[in-house]
């Protein structure tokens, strides 16, 4: 179709549009995350499971698209380096927040502090290990892809 090929925007408008689209993406991504978290907290994970399937699929697809696109283009983060220390730190932070959320839901459902603490410990250790491994794998893929892109850029420059 011809009308999709022509771009009526200048460079400044194109950059502004990209910024608007980026903010819209992050608003949608965080909105879905909060919607899932609030519904899981209000109804409990076991009751909210069927209600959240559609939102979770959209959230998962958005996250996978962002991660895949960044890795494919050799992009990690604006402010953070892809180092093991950063990966472990963020794994521990994400695991602690997730474990705390699940411990609170467990305490709300069963009114047992021991069970809530056990849920926190199990979730924390399980998630921190899984997330650390996943981030280390993604970091290795990022470094390999960045090296290939730099080699291609150097070949094209010569």
PDB file of C-alpha atoms in Angstrom:
ATOM      1  CA  UNK A   1       0.000   0.000   0.000  1.00  0.00           C
ATOM      2  CA  UNK A   2       1.375   3.352  -1.024  1.00  0.00           C
ATOM      3  CA  UNK A   3       0.212   5.414   1.946  1.00  0.00           C
ATOM      4  CA  UNK A   4       2.294   3.327   4.376  1.00  0.00           C
ATOM      5  CA  UNK A   5       5.531   3.979   2.483  1.00  0.00           C
ATOM      6  CA  UNK A   6       5.523   7.775   2.655  1.00  0.00           C
ATOM      7  CA  UNK A   7       6.725   9.408   5.879  1.00  0.00           C
ATOM      8  CA  UNK A   8       5.348  12.892   6.498  1.00  0.00           C
ATOM      9  CA  UNK A   9       7.428  13.465   9.634  1.00  0.00           C
ATOM     10  CA  UNK A  10      10.726  15.267   9.856  1.00  0.00           C
ATOM     11  CA  UNK A  11      13.511  13.968  12.126  1.00  0.00           C
ATOM     12  CA  UNK A  12      12.386  15.959  15.178  1.00  0.00           C
ATOM     13  CA  UNK A  13       8.790  14.751  14.836  1.00  0.00           C
ATOM     14  CA  UNK A  14      10.024  11.195  14.318  1.00  0.00           C
ATOM     15  CA  UNK A  15      12.044  11.360  17.559  1.00  0.00           C
ATOM     16  CA  UNK A  16       9.081  12.813  19.447  1.00  0.00           C
ATOM     17  CA  UNK A  17       6.796  10.086  18.082  1.00  0.00           C
ATOM     18  CA  UNK A  18       9.289   7.410  19.151  1.00  0.00           C
ATOM     19  CA  UNK A  19       9.403   8.920  22.648  1.00  0.00           C
ATOM     20  CA  UNK A  20       5.597   8.983  22.839  1.00  0.00           C
ATOM     21  CA  UNK A  21       5.399   5.372  21.672  1.00  0.00           C
ATOM     22  CA  UNK A  22       8.069   4.368  24.186  1.00  0.00           C
ATOM     23  CA  UNK A  23       6.216   6.001  27.056  1.00  0.00           C
ATOM     24  CA  UNK A  24       2.963   4.414  25.902  1.00  0.00           C
ATOM     25  CA  UNK A  25       4.638   1.001  25.852  1.00  0.00           C
ATOM     26  CA  UNK A  26       5.956   1.420  29.398  1.00  0.00           C
ATOM     27  CA  UNK A  27       2.617   2.714  30.671  1.00  0.00           C
ATOM     28  CA  UNK A  28       0.927  -0.361  29.201  1.00  0.00           C
ATOM     29  CA  UNK A  29       3.609  -2.720  30.506  1.00  0.00           C
ATOM     30  CA  UNK A  30       3.542  -1.335  34.054  1.00  0.00           C
ATOM     31  CA  UNK A  31      -0.254  -1.054  33.953  1.00  0.00           C
ATOM     32  CA  UNK A  32      -0.585  -4.734  33.115  1.00  0.00           C
ATOM     33  CA  UNK A  33       1.907  -5.623  35.838  1.00  0.00           C
ATOM     34  CA  UNK A  34      -0.012  -3.623  38.446  1.00  0.00           C
ATOM     35  CA  UNK A  35      -3.325  -5.041  37.263  1.00  0.00           C
ATOM     36  CA  UNK A  36      -2.012  -8.591  37.610  1.00  0.00           C
ATOM     37  CA  UNK A  37      -0.466  -7.887  41.025  1.00  0.00           C
ATOM     38  CA  UNK A  38      -3.573  -6.167  42.448  1.00  0.00           C
ATOM     39  CA  UNK A  39      -5.932  -8.869  41.200  1.00  0.00           C
ATOM     40  CA  UNK A  40      -3.663 -11.631  42.505  1.00  0.00           C
ATOM     41  CA  UNK A  41      -3.515  -9.888  45.883  1.00  0.00           C
ATOM     42  CA  UNK A  42      -7.261  -9.242  46.091  1.00  0.00           C
ATOM     43  CA  UNK A  43      -8.466 -12.622  44.882  1.00  0.00           C
ATOM     44  CA  UNK A  44      -5.464 -14.800  45.724  1.00  0.00           C
ATOM     45  CA  UNK A  45      -3.286 -16.458  43.105  1.00  0.00           C
ATOM     46  CA  UNK A  46      -5.410 -19.594  43.031  1.00  0.00           C
ATOM     47  CA  UNK A  47      -8.661 -17.702  42.367  1.00  0.00           C
ATOM     48  CA  UNK A  48      -7.231 -15.024  40.062  1.00  0.00           C
ATOM     49  CA  UNK A  49      -5.476 -17.516  37.784  1.00  0.00           C
ATOM     50  CA  UNK A  50      -8.350 -17.961  35.351  1.00  0.00           C
ATOM     51  CA  UNK A  51      -9.150 -14.242  35.341  1.00  0.00           C
ATOM     52  CA  UNK A  52      -5.577 -13.197  34.579  1.00  0.00           C
ATOM     53  CA  UNK A  53      -4.732 -15.482  31.671  1.00  0.00           C
ATOM     54  CA  UNK A  54      -5.289 -12.859  28.970  1.00  0.00           C
ATOM     55  CA  UNK A  55      -3.473 -10.095  30.826  1.00  0.00           C
ATOM     56  CA  UNK A  56      -0.587 -12.417  31.646  1.00  0.00           C
ATOM     57  CA  UNK A  57      -0.207 -13.506  28.011  1.00  0.00           C
ATOM     58  CA  UNK A  58      -0.105  -9.882  26.820  1.00  0.00           C
ATOM     59  CA  UNK A  59       2.343  -8.956  29.612  1.00  0.00           C
ATOM     60  CA  UNK A  60       4.571 -11.924  28.780  1.00  0.00           C
ATOM     61  CA  UNK A  61       4.545 -11.141  25.051  1.00  0.00           C
ATOM     62  CA  UNK A  62       5.460  -7.497  25.723  1.00  0.00           C
ATOM     63  CA  UNK A  63       8.335  -8.539  27.976  1.00  0.00           C
ATOM     64  CA  UNK A  64       9.654 -11.146  25.544  1.00  0.00           C
ATOM     65  CA  UNK A  65       9.442  -8.692  22.642  1.00  0.00           C
ATOM     66  CA  UNK A  66      11.374  -6.048  24.572  1.00  0.00           C
ATOM     67  CA  UNK A  67      14.044  -8.494  25.762  1.00  0.00           C
ATOM     68  CA  UNK A  68      14.413 -10.099  22.326  1.00  0.00           C
ATOM     69  CA  UNK A  69      14.581  -6.770  20.529  1.00  0.00           C
ATOM     70  CA  UNK A  70      17.196  -5.406  22.893  1.00  0.00           C
ATOM     71  CA  UNK A  71      19.349  -8.534  22.717  1.00  0.00           C
ATOM     72  CA  UNK A  72      19.089  -8.658  18.924  1.00  0.00           C
ATOM     73  CA  UNK A  73      20.279  -5.046  18.660  1.00  0.00           C
ATOM     74  CA  UNK A  74      23.044  -5.321  21.263  1.00  0.00           C
ATOM     75  CA  UNK A  75      21.318  -3.098  23.830  1.00  0.00           C
ATOM     76  CA  UNK A  76      21.433  -3.832  27.562  1.00  0.00           C
ATOM     77  CA  UNK A  77      20.504  -0.685  29.516  1.00  0.00           C
ATOM     78  CA  UNK A  78      21.068   3.057  29.458  1.00  0.00           C
ATOM     79  CA  UNK A  79      22.575   3.235  32.919  1.00  0.00           C
ATOM     80  CA  UNK A  80      23.657  -0.257  33.995  1.00  0.00           C
ATOM     81  CA  UNK A  81      26.379  -2.547  32.695  1.00  0.00           C
ATOM     82  CA  UNK A  82      25.836  -6.231  31.982  1.00  0.00           C
ATOM     83  CA  UNK A  83      28.023  -7.487  34.836  1.00  0.00           C
ATOM     84  CA  UNK A  84      27.536 -10.451  37.174  1.00  0.00           C
ATOM     85  CA  UNK A  85      27.315  -8.142  40.206  1.00  0.00           C
ATOM     86  CA  UNK A  86      24.460  -6.126  38.667  1.00  0.00           C
ATOM     87  CA  UNK A  87      22.700  -9.317  37.544  1.00  0.00           C
ATOM     88  CA  UNK A  88      22.908 -10.862  41.014  1.00  0.00           C
ATOM     89  CA  UNK A  89      21.830  -7.624  42.684  1.00  0.00           C
ATOM     90  CA  UNK A  90      18.730  -7.270  40.534  1.00  0.00           C
ATOM     91  CA  UNK A  91      17.965 -10.976  40.887  1.00  0.00           C
ATOM     92  CA  UNK A  92      18.017 -10.653  44.662  1.00  0.00           C
ATOM     93  CA  UNK A  93      15.876  -7.498  44.555  1.00  0.00           C
ATOM     94  CA  UNK A  94      13.264  -9.037  42.232  1.00  0.00           C
ATOM     95  CA  UNK A  95      13.234 -12.298  44.196  1.00  0.00           C
ATOM     96  CA  UNK A  96      12.792 -10.449  47.501  1.00  0.00           C
ATOM     97  CA  UNK A  97       9.896  -8.356  46.187  1.00  0.00           C
ATOM     98  CA  UNK A  98       8.158 -11.367  44.640  1.00  0.00           C
ATOM     99  CA  UNK A  99       8.723 -13.506  47.726  1.00  0.00           C
ATOM    100  CA  UNK A 100       7.407 -10.723  49.965  1.00  0.00           C
ATOM    101  CA  UNK A 101       4.273 -10.385  47.822  1.00  0.00           C
ATOM    102  CA  UNK A 102       3.647 -14.141  47.968  1.00  0.00           C
ATOM    103  CA  UNK A 103       4.329 -14.252  51.721  1.00  0.00           C
ATOM    104  CA  UNK A 104       1.788 -11.477  52.307  1.00  0.00           C
ATOM    105  CA  UNK A 105      -0.798 -13.318  50.198  1.00  0.00           C
ATOM    106  CA  UNK A 106      -0.034 -16.539  52.086  1.00  0.00           C
ATOM    107  CA  UNK A 107      -0.436 -14.814  55.447  1.00  0.00           C
ATOM    108  CA  UNK A 108      -3.681 -13.222  54.320  1.00  0.00           C
ATOM    109  CA  UNK A 109      -5.064 -16.599  53.204  1.00  0.00           C
ATOM    110  CA  UNK A 110      -3.888 -18.801  56.113  1.00  0.00           C
ATOM    111  CA  UNK A 111      -3.211 -16.361  59.002  1.00  0.00           C
ATOM    112  CA  UNK A 112      -0.052 -18.313  59.855  1.00  0.00           C
ATOM    113  CA  UNK A 113       3.221 -16.413  60.243  1.00  0.00           C
ATOM    114  CA  UNK A 114       5.341 -19.580  60.048  1.00  0.00           C
ATOM    115  CA  UNK A 115       3.816 -20.525  56.688  1.00  0.00           C
ATOM    116  CA  UNK A 116       4.266 -16.979  55.379  1.00  0.00           C
ATOM    117  CA  UNK A 117       7.950 -17.004  56.393  1.00  0.00           C
ATOM    118  CA  UNK A 118       8.449 -20.416  54.796  1.00  0.00           C
ATOM    119  CA  UNK A 119       6.825 -19.147  51.588  1.00  0.00           C
ATOM    120  CA  UNK A 120       9.145 -16.120  51.611  1.00  0.00           C
ATOM    121  CA  UNK A 121      12.301 -18.207  52.091  1.00  0.00           C
ATOM    122  CA  UNK A 122      11.383 -20.806  49.477  1.00  0.00           C
ATOM    123  CA  UNK A 123      10.316 -18.250  46.876  1.00  0.00           C
ATOM    124  CA  UNK A 124      13.321 -16.033  47.586  1.00  0.00           C
ATOM    125  CA  UNK A 125      15.930 -18.749  47.119  1.00  0.00           C
ATOM    126  CA  UNK A 126      14.203 -20.383  44.193  1.00  0.00           C
ATOM    127  CA  UNK A 127      13.648 -17.125  42.303  1.00  0.00           C
ATOM    128  CA  UNK A 128      17.028 -15.575  43.082  1.00  0.00           C
ATOM    129  CA  UNK A 129      18.830 -18.603  41.634  1.00  0.00           C
ATOM    130  CA  UNK A 130      16.564 -18.837  38.583  1.00  0.00           C
ATOM    131  CA  UNK A 131      16.759 -15.108  37.861  1.00  0.00           C
ATOM    132  CA  UNK A 132      20.541 -15.002  38.345  1.00  0.00           C
ATOM    133  CA  UNK A 133      21.013 -17.851  35.891  1.00  0.00           C
ATOM    134  CA  UNK A 134      18.615 -16.297  33.375  1.00  0.00           C
ATOM    135  CA  UNK A 135      20.256 -12.878  33.591  1.00  0.00           C
ATOM    136  CA  UNK A 136      23.721 -14.411  33.229  1.00  0.00           C
ATOM    137  CA  UNK A 137      22.574 -16.260  30.102  1.00  0.00           C
ATOM    138  CA  UNK A 138      21.033 -13.065  28.686  1.00  0.00           C
ATOM    139  CA  UNK A 139      24.186 -11.144  29.584  1.00  0.00           C
ATOM    140  CA  UNK A 140      26.338 -13.675  27.725  1.00  0.00           C
ATOM    141  CA  UNK A 141      24.034 -13.468  24.697  1.00  0.00           C
ATOM    142  CA  UNK A 142      24.219  -9.672  24.857  1.00  0.00           C
ATOM    143  CA  UNK A 143      28.026  -9.643  24.957  1.00  0.00           C
ATOM    144  CA  UNK A 144      28.252 -12.094  22.064  1.00  0.00           C
ATOM    145  CA  UNK A 145      25.756 -10.130  19.967  1.00  0.00           C
ATOM    146  CA  UNK A 146      27.419  -6.792  20.741  1.00  0.00           C
ATOM    147  CA  UNK A 147      30.785  -8.209  19.666  1.00  0.00           C
ATOM    148  CA  UNK A 148      29.305  -9.452  16.376  1.00  0.00           C
ATOM    149  CA  UNK A 149      27.650  -6.098  15.693  1.00  0.00           C
ATOM    150  CA  UNK A 150      30.906  -4.254  16.397  1.00  0.00           C
ATOM    151  CA  UNK A 151      32.808  -6.594  14.059  1.00  0.00           C
ATOM    152  CA  UNK A 152      30.221  -6.052  11.335  1.00  0.00           C
ATOM    153  CA  UNK A 153      30.410  -2.296  11.850  1.00  0.00           C
ATOM    154  CA  UNK A 154      34.226  -2.372  11.634  1.00  0.00           C
ATOM    155  CA  UNK A 155      34.075  -4.472   8.425  1.00  0.00           C
ATOM    156  CA  UNK A 156      31.609  -2.068   6.840  1.00  0.00           C
ATOM    157  CA  UNK A 157      33.740   0.918   7.834  1.00  0.00           C
ATOM    158  CA  UNK A 158      36.825  -0.488   6.101  1.00  0.00           C
TER     159      UNK A 158
END
